[in-house]
Coordinates of C-alpha atoms and ligand atoms in Angstrom, one line a residue:
M1 CA 125.1 96.6 36.7
H2 CA 123.9 95.6 33.1
G3 CA 123.8 98.3 30.7
K4 CA 124.5 101.2 33.2
S5 CA 126.9 103.5 33.0
I6 CA 129.4 104.3 36.2
L7 CA 132.0 107.0 36.7
L8 CA 134.6 106.2 39.0
I9 CA 136.3 108.9 40.6
I10 CA 140.0 107.4 41.6
G11 CA 141.2 109.2 45.0
G12 CA 144.9 109.4 45.8
G13 CA 145.4 106.6 48.1
I14 CA 147.2 103.4 48.1
A15 CA 143.7 101.5 47.5
A16 CA 143.7 102.9 44.4
Y17 CA 145.1 99.7 43.0
K18 CA 142.0 98.0 43.8
C19 CA 140.1 100.2 41.1
L20 CA 141.8 98.6 38.7
D21 CA 140.4 95.1 39.5
F22 CA 136.9 97.2 40.2
I23 CA 137.0 98.4 36.6
R24 CA 137.5 94.9 35.2
R25 CA 135.0 93.0 37.4
A26 CA 132.5 96.0 36.6
R27 CA 132.7 95.7 32.9
E28 CA 132.5 91.9 33.3
R29 CA 128.9 92.5 34.8
G30 CA 128.0 94.5 31.7
A31 CA 128.5 98.4 33.1
K32 CA 130.2 100.9 31.2
V33 CA 132.9 102.7 33.4
R34 CA 134.3 105.7 32.9
C35 CA 137.2 107.2 35.5
V36 CA 138.4 110.4 36.7
L37 CA 141.8 110.5 38.5
T38 CA 142.8 113.1 40.8
R39 CA 146.4 114.4 40.6
A40 CA 147.3 112.2 43.8
A41 CA 145.6 109.0 42.3
Q42 CA 147.7 109.2 39.2
E43 CA 151.0 108.7 41.7
F44 CA 149.5 105.3 42.7
V45 CA 147.8 104.0 39.1
T46 CA 148.4 105.4 35.8
P47 CA 145.8 106.8 33.5
L48 CA 147.2 104.2 30.6
S49 CA 146.3 101.5 32.8
V50 CA 143.0 102.9 33.7
A51 CA 142.0 103.9 29.7
V52 CA 143.2 100.4 28.9
L53 CA 141.3 98.6 31.3
S54 CA 137.9 100.6 30.8
E55 CA 138.4 101.1 27.3
E56 CA 137.6 104.9 27.7
P57 CA 139.9 107.7 28.1
A58 CA 140.9 108.5 31.5
F59 CA 139.9 112.1 32.6
T60 CA 142.6 114.0 34.6
E61 CA 142.0 117.8 34.1
L62 CA 139.3 120.3 34.8
F63 CA 140.9 122.5 32.0
D64 CA 141.3 120.0 29.0
L65 CA 140.0 122.1 26.0
K66 CA 139.5 118.8 23.8
N67 CA 137.7 116.9 26.4
E68 CA 135.6 120.2 27.7
T69 CA 134.0 120.5 23.8
E70 CA 133.6 116.8 23.1
I71 CA 132.4 115.6 26.9
G72 CA 132.6 118.5 29.6
H73 CA 132.5 118.0 33.1
I74 CA 128.8 118.5 33.4
R75 CA 128.0 115.5 30.7
L76 CA 130.2 113.4 32.2
S77 CA 128.6 113.0 35.6
R78 CA 125.3 113.7 33.9
E79 CA 125.8 110.4 31.8
A80 CA 126.5 108.3 34.7
D81 CA 123.7 106.2 36.7
L82 CA 126.3 106.3 39.8
I83 CA 129.2 107.9 40.8
I84 CA 131.5 105.9 42.6
V85 CA 134.6 107.8 44.9
A86 CA 137.1 105.4 45.8
P87 CA 139.3 105.8 47.6
A88 CA 137.5 108.3 49.2
T89 CA 140.6 109.9 51.0
A90 CA 140.2 112.6 53.9
N91 CA 140.8 115.2 51.4
L92 CA 138.3 114.6 49.1
L93 CA 135.6 113.4 51.5
A94 CA 136.2 117.0 53.1
K95 CA 136.0 118.8 50.2
M96 CA 132.8 116.8 49.0
A97 CA 131.5 118.0 52.3
H98 CA 132.1 121.6 51.6
G99 CA 131.3 121.8 48.0
I100 CA 134.7 122.6 46.9
A101 CA 135.3 122.0 42.9
D102 CA 139.0 122.8 42.7
D103 CA 139.7 120.0 40.0
L104 CA 138.3 117.5 37.9
A105 CA 137.3 115.2 40.1
S106 CA 135.4 117.3 42.8
T107 CA 133.7 119.5 40.2
V108 CA 132.1 116.1 38.7
I109 CA 131.0 115.1 41.9
L110 CA 129.3 118.6 42.6
A111 CA 128.1 118.6 39.1
G112 CA 126.7 115.1 39.7
D113 CA 122.7 114.4 39.9
K114 CA 123.0 110.8 40.5
P115 CA 123.5 108.9 43.7
V116 CA 127.5 108.7 45.0
L117 CA 128.8 105.8 46.7
A118 CA 131.9 106.6 48.3
A119 CA 134.3 104.0 49.6
P120 CA 136.7 106.1 52.4
A121 CA 140.2 104.7 53.0
M122 CA 142.7 106.6 55.3
N123 CA 144.7 106.1 58.3
W124 CA 142.6 105.2 61.4
R125 CA 143.3 108.2 63.2
M126 CA 142.0 110.3 60.5
W127 CA 139.1 108.4 59.9
T128 CA 138.5 109.0 63.8
H129 CA 139.1 112.6 63.5
P130 CA 136.7 114.8 64.7
A131 CA 137.1 116.5 61.3
T132 CA 136.4 113.6 59.6
R133 CA 133.1 112.6 61.7
R134 CA 131.8 115.9 60.9
N135 CA 132.1 116.0 57.2
L136 CA 130.7 112.2 57.0
A137 CA 127.6 113.4 59.3
Q138 CA 127.5 116.1 56.6
L139 CA 127.7 113.9 53.5
A140 CA 125.3 111.5 54.8
V141 CA 122.9 114.3 55.5
D142 CA 123.2 115.2 51.5
G143 CA 122.4 111.6 50.8
V144 CA 126.1 110.2 50.1
R145 CA 126.3 106.3 50.5
F146 CA 129.1 104.7 52.1
V147 CA 131.0 100.9 51.9
G148 CA 133.7 100.5 54.4
P149 CA 136.1 101.4 55.4
N150 CA 137.1 98.2 57.0
E151 CA 139.4 97.0 60.1
G152 CA 142.6 95.7 59.5
G153 CA 146.6 96.5 58.7
M154 CA 147.1 99.5 56.8
A155 CA 149.7 100.5 54.5
C156 CA 151.7 102.5 57.4
G157 CA 151.9 99.5 59.7
E158 CA 149.3 100.1 61.8
W159 CA 146.1 98.4 62.8
G160 CA 142.8 100.1 62.5
V161 CA 139.3 100.7 60.8
G162 CA 140.2 102.5 57.4
R163 CA 141.1 99.9 54.7
M164 CA 139.1 100.7 51.7
A165 CA 136.3 98.1 51.2
E166 CA 137.4 95.1 49.3
V167 CA 136.1 94.9 45.4
D168 CA 133.1 92.8 46.2
E169 CA 131.9 94.6 48.7
I170 CA 132.0 97.9 46.3
I171 CA 130.3 95.6 43.8
S172 CA 127.4 94.7 45.6
A173 CA 127.1 98.2 47.2
A174 CA 126.9 99.4 44.0
S175 CA 124.4 96.9 42.4
A176 CA 122.1 98.0 45.2
I177 CA 122.2 101.3 44.8
L178 CA 121.6 100.6 41.0
R179 CA 118.6 98.6 41.8
E180 CA 116.7 100.9 44.0
D181 CA 117.5 103.8 42.2
A182 CA 115.5 102.2 39.1
A183 CA 112.9 100.9 41.3
A184 CA 112.3 104.8 42.7
R185 CA 112.5 106.2 39.2
P186 CA 108.9 106.1 37.5
A187 CA 108.5 103.9 34.6
H188 CA 108.2 106.9 32.0
Q189 CA 110.9 108.7 33.0
S190 CA 114.1 108.7 31.2
G191 CA 117.6 110.0 30.4
P192 CA 119.2 111.9 33.3
T193 CA 117.0 113.8 36.1
L194 CA 117.5 115.3 39.3
R195 CA 116.6 113.5 42.4
S196 CA 116.9 113.3 46.0
K197 CA 119.9 111.5 47.2
C198 CA 118.3 110.6 50.4
T199 CA 118.1 106.9 51.5
G200 CA 114.9 105.8 50.4
D201 CA 114.6 108.7 48.0
T202 CA 111.8 111.3 48.8
A203 CA 108.9 111.3 51.3
P204 CA 106.1 109.1 50.5
Q205 CA 102.8 111.0 50.8
D206 CA 100.1 108.4 51.1
G207 CA 96.9 109.9 49.9
A208 CA 94.1 110.0 52.5
S209 CA 95.8 109.6 55.5
S210 CA 98.6 111.8 55.2
S211 CA 97.0 115.5 55.0
G212 CA 101.0 116.6 53.9
A213 CA 100.5 118.8 57.2
L214 CA 104.1 118.9 56.8
T215 CA 104.9 119.4 53.4
G216 CA 107.7 122.0 52.8
R217 CA 108.9 121.6 56.8
H218 CA 112.2 119.8 57.6
V219 CA 111.8 118.1 60.4
L220 CA 115.4 116.5 62.6
V221 CA 114.7 113.7 64.8
T222 CA 117.4 112.0 67.0
A223 CA 116.6 108.3 67.9
G224 CA 118.1 105.6 69.8
P225 CA 121.2 105.0 72.1
T226 CA 124.6 106.5 72.2
Y227 CA 127.6 104.1 72.3
E228 CA 130.7 105.7 74.2
P229 CA 134.0 103.1 73.8
L230 CA 135.9 102.4 76.6
D231 CA 138.4 100.4 74.5
P232 CA 138.2 98.6 70.6
V233 CA 135.9 96.3 72.2
R234 CA 133.7 97.9 74.8
F235 CA 131.4 100.5 75.2
I236 CA 129.1 102.6 77.7
G237 CA 125.6 102.1 76.3
N238 CA 121.8 102.0 77.2
R239 CA 118.7 100.1 76.4
S240 CA 116.7 102.4 74.3
S241 CA 115.6 100.7 71.2
G242 CA 115.2 103.8 69.2
K243 CA 111.4 102.8 67.9
Q244 CA 109.6 105.6 69.3
G245 CA 112.1 108.2 67.6
Y246 CA 112.0 106.0 64.5
A247 CA 108.2 106.2 64.1
I248 CA 108.4 109.9 64.6
A249 CA 110.7 110.3 62.0
A250 CA 108.4 108.1 59.6
A251 CA 105.3 110.0 60.6
A252 CA 107.0 113.1 59.8
A253 CA 107.7 111.7 56.5
R254 CA 104.2 110.3 56.0
L255 CA 102.7 114.1 56.4
G256 CA 105.3 115.1 53.8
A257 CA 108.3 116.5 55.6
R258 CA 111.8 116.3 54.7
V259 CA 113.2 114.1 57.4
T260 CA 116.3 113.6 58.7
L261 CA 117.2 111.1 61.4
V262 CA 120.1 110.7 63.3
A263 CA 120.3 107.2 65.0
G264 CA 122.6 105.8 67.2
P265 CA 122.9 102.0 67.3
T266 CA 119.6 100.1 66.8
A267 CA 118.6 97.0 65.2
L268 CA 115.7 98.6 63.0
P269 CA 115.7 99.2 59.2
D270 CA 116.0 102.7 57.9
P271 CA 112.5 104.1 57.6
K272 CA 111.5 104.7 54.0
G273 CA 111.7 108.5 52.6
V274 CA 113.7 109.4 55.6
A275 CA 117.5 110.6 55.0
T276 CA 119.1 108.3 58.2
V277 CA 122.7 109.3 59.3
H278 CA 124.1 106.6 61.6
V279 CA 126.1 107.4 64.5
E280 CA 127.6 106.0 67.4
T281 CA 128.7 108.2 70.1
A282 CA 127.0 111.6 71.7
R283 CA 129.6 113.9 70.0
D284 CA 129.2 112.1 66.7
M285 CA 125.1 112.8 67.1
F286 CA 125.9 116.3 68.3
D287 CA 127.9 116.9 64.8
A288 CA 125.5 115.3 62.9
V289 CA 122.6 117.2 63.9
D290 CA 124.3 120.6 63.7
A291 CA 125.1 119.4 60.1
A292 CA 121.8 118.6 59.4
L293 CA 120.1 122.3 60.8
P294 CA 118.2 124.4 60.1
A295 CA 115.0 122.7 60.9
D296 CA 111.4 123.7 61.1
I297 CA 110.9 121.2 64.2
A298 CA 113.9 119.3 66.0
V299 CA 112.4 116.0 68.0
F300 CA 115.3 115.1 70.6
A301 CA 114.1 111.2 71.2
A302 CA 117.6 109.9 71.5
A303 CA 118.8 108.3 75.0
V304 CA 122.3 109.9 75.0
A305 CA 124.7 108.6 77.1
D306 CA 125.4 111.6 79.7
W307 CA 128.9 110.8 80.1
R308 CA 132.2 109.5 78.0
A309 CA 135.1 107.7 79.2
A310 CA 137.6 110.9 79.6
A311 CA 140.3 108.5 77.6
V312 CA 139.7 105.5 75.1
E313 CA 142.4 103.0 75.2
A314 CA 144.1 102.0 71.6
E315 CA 144.4 98.4 73.1
K316 CA 141.8 96.1 74.7
I317 CA 142.0 96.7 78.7
K318 CA 143.5 93.6 80.2
K319 CA 142.3 91.8 83.1
G320 CA 145.5 93.1 85.5
E321 CA 146.5 92.0 89.3
D322 CA 145.9 95.8 90.5
G323 CA 142.0 94.9 90.3
P324 CA 139.3 96.5 88.1
P325 CA 140.2 99.6 86.1
Q326 CA 139.1 102.9 87.4
L327 CA 136.9 104.5 84.6
R328 CA 137.1 108.3 84.8
L329 CA 134.2 110.0 82.9
V330 CA 133.5 113.6 81.5
E331 CA 130.3 114.7 80.6
N332 CA 129.2 115.2 76.8
P333 CA 127.7 117.5 75.1
D334 CA 123.7 118.4 75.9
I335 CA 122.3 118.4 72.3
L336 CA 118.8 119.2 73.0
K337 CA 119.8 122.1 75.6
T338 CA 122.6 123.5 73.1
V339 CA 120.2 123.6 70.1
A340 CA 117.5 124.7 72.1
S341 CA 119.5 127.7 73.5
R342 CA 120.8 129.1 70.2
G343 CA 119.2 132.5 69.4
A344 CA 119.7 132.6 65.4
G345 CA 119.0 129.1 64.0
R346 CA 117.0 127.9 66.6
P347 CA 114.6 125.4 64.7
P348 CA 111.1 127.0 65.9
L349 CA 109.7 124.1 67.6
V350 CA 112.1 121.9 70.1
I351 CA 110.6 118.8 71.5
G352 CA 112.4 117.0 74.2
F353 CA 111.9 113.7 75.8
A354 CA 112.3 112.7 79.5
A355 CA 112.3 108.5 80.1
E356 CA 111.9 109.3 84.1
T357 CA 111.4 106.3 86.6
G358 CA 109.6 108.5 88.6
N359 CA 107.0 111.4 88.5
A360 CA 107.2 111.9 84.8
V361 CA 105.1 115.0 84.7
A362 CA 107.2 116.6 87.8
L363 CA 110.6 115.5 86.6
G364 CA 109.5 116.2 82.7
S365 CA 108.2 119.9 83.6
K366 CA 111.4 120.5 85.2
K367 CA 113.3 119.6 82.2
L368 CA 111.2 121.8 80.1
A369 CA 112.7 124.5 81.8
S370 CA 116.3 123.5 82.1
K371 CA 116.6 122.5 78.8
G372 CA 114.9 125.2 77.1
A373 CA 112.5 123.0 75.0
D374 CA 109.0 124.1 73.7
W375 CA 107.3 120.7 74.8
I376 CA 108.6 117.7 76.5
V377 CA 107.4 114.1 76.0
A378 CA 107.8 112.7 79.4
N379 CA 107.0 109.2 80.4
D380 CA 107.3 106.6 82.9
V381 CA 110.0 103.8 82.2
S382 CA 110.0 102.0 84.8
P383 CA 111.0 98.6 84.1
E384 CA 107.7 96.8 84.9
R385 CA 106.1 98.9 82.0
G386 CA 107.6 97.5 79.5
I387 CA 108.4 100.9 77.4
F388 CA 111.9 100.3 76.5
G389 CA 112.1 98.1 73.9
G390 CA 108.2 97.5 73.8
D391 CA 105.6 98.5 71.2
H392 CA 103.3 101.0 72.8
N393 CA 103.9 104.2 75.1
E394 CA 102.2 106.1 77.3
V395 CA 102.8 109.6 77.4
H396 CA 102.4 113.1 78.8
V397 CA 103.0 116.2 76.2
I398 CA 104.3 118.9 78.7
R399 CA 103.9 122.4 77.2
R400 CA 104.4 126.1 79.0
D401 CA 100.7 126.5 78.9
G402 CA 99.8 122.8 80.5
V403 CA 100.0 119.1 80.0
E404 CA 97.8 116.5 78.0
S405 CA 98.3 113.1 79.0
W406 CA 97.5 110.6 76.1
P407 CA 96.4 107.1 76.8
S408 CA 98.5 103.9 76.5
L409 CA 98.9 104.0 72.2
S410 CA 101.4 102.1 70.1
K411 CA 104.4 103.9 69.4
D412 CA 103.4 104.7 65.7
D413 CA 100.3 106.2 66.8
V414 CA 102.1 108.2 69.5
A415 CA 104.2 109.3 66.8
L416 CA 101.7 110.4 64.3
R417 CA 99.5 112.4 66.7
L418 CA 102.8 114.0 68.3
M419 CA 103.7 115.1 64.6
R420 CA 100.2 116.1 63.6
A421 CA 100.1 118.3 66.9
A422 CA 103.5 119.8 65.9
A423 CA 102.5 120.4 62.3
E424 CA 99.3 122.2 63.5
H425 CA 101.9 124.5 66.0
V426 CA 104.5 125.5 63.2
S427 CA 101.5 126.5 61.2
T428 CA 99.4 128.7 63.7
S429 CA 102.8 130.2 64.9
Q430 CA 103.8 131.4 61.4
R431 CA 100.2 132.5 60.6
N432 CA 100.3 134.6 64.1
A433 CA 103.6 136.0 63.1
S434 CA 102.7 137.0 59.4
Q435 CA 99.6 138.9 61.0
R436 CA 101.7 140.4 63.7
E437 CA 103.9 141.7 61.0
G438 CA 100.8 142.8 58.9
N439 CA 99.7 144.5 61.9
L440 CA 102.5 146.7 62.1
Ligands
LIG1 N1 119.8 114.8 75.7 C1 120.4 115.4 74.8 N2 121.7 115.1 74.8 C2 122.4 114.9 75.8 C3 121.1 114.0 77.0 C4 120.1 114.0 77.1 O1 120.0 115.7 73.4 N3 123.3 114.7 76.3 C5 118.1 115.1 75.1 C6 117.6 113.6 75.0 O2 117.2 113.5 73.7 C7 116.1 114.0 75.4 C8 116.0 115.1 76.9 O3 117.3 115.8 76.6 O4 115.2 114.6 74.8 C9 116.3 114.4 77.7 O5 117.3 113.4 78.1 P1 117.5 112.4 79.2 O6 118.8 111.8 79.6 O7 116.0 112.4 80.1 O8 117.8 114.0 80.4 P2 119.4 114.1 81.0 O9 119.6 115.5 81.0 O10 120.5 113.5 80.8 O11 118.8 114.0 82.6 P3 119.0 112.9 83.6 O12 119.6 111.7 82.7 O13 119.8 113.3 84.7 O14 117.4 112.4 83.9

């Protein structure tokens, strides 16, 4: 943090008191901290305490002529190396997700070109509300990073996930981002610049082997399993490792694409050069996919749970005298089918997967039609073949005009071959479309 400038946006939540400690601790580590308080934040901490601890003016108003002439909201955000939003209330996150700039805090965030770290804090019901989930998914796609929230007792007396991360955690998340940022910035580059805020920065272009065949394209990939909660500790899941989907995302980035990976819980590190959005449930995955569209190519490699519990118990289900609980399941949204059946906004190339334990080509062909995909990558995942969790895959690429069966390849090779074929397909379709237009 030494020598770095942090712009701390303090939101209106009880956890705002932790910001005072944060200012002190960040300054002890050599950082300069400037603070903006929302109107609600001033109900919890005073601009005076913030100004005294930071030894900088505390900024509160968008239309403050003195500050507008002396510093201005654009300079406020551009002069920072990192913007931290803490506590990031549900309201502040919603404004950030929608680009609303109706006060100084939201305006400096929108005007910023530096990494943003948000430390959410809210009641657990607000945290799990579908509107908040949608906003979080959008913000993750936009490259906003998160620390917390943690589980614990809340100011309102309830227990759950929604407590703001501790100051130590915010300090280490901020330090990690500043380190990554310094490493990603070329040595000759100085002063404020616009850069991608996606995880791992922009897609690496690896010279000879990457033809850049996907440069300028947006590729959206789903990967991994989904977890469908039954109660606070149990869930319904599956054995998907996510390896094939992650390899596809990495291959697309290698070919120059801007890539969004929407990943269920896996043990894999985020691929370099890929904006990775982490989700748990099928509905969260659906929202994150929706937020990431439009895309030129969408690859649905996730093993999405078809069903979820009709009701998630707030307390751990106990072993009772009435025997095992009766689970009532309801169907999850079919993400692939919904996206493939869209009129406007349908990605030009939609690729689905069919992991089968029978005749993969026959079952995959059925799925091609029933889901409305352009291609289905089908494979036999019978346990004796070691595909689930393994590093190799043997796939059949089913298109409307035929099937191509590939030999057993590493998942990385399957990914690269698939993305090269996809790149060629979208370029050819685009060329044909422009020729048709030219002939009219
Ligand atoms: N898929 C999806 N959303 C779902 C279920 C599946 O996007 N709710 C996608 C998967 O990512 C995959 C394809 O649909 O690309 C096929 O998934 P699969 O589980 O094999 O198909 P199901 O429709 O669930 O059919 P079944 O389980 O009966 O074989």
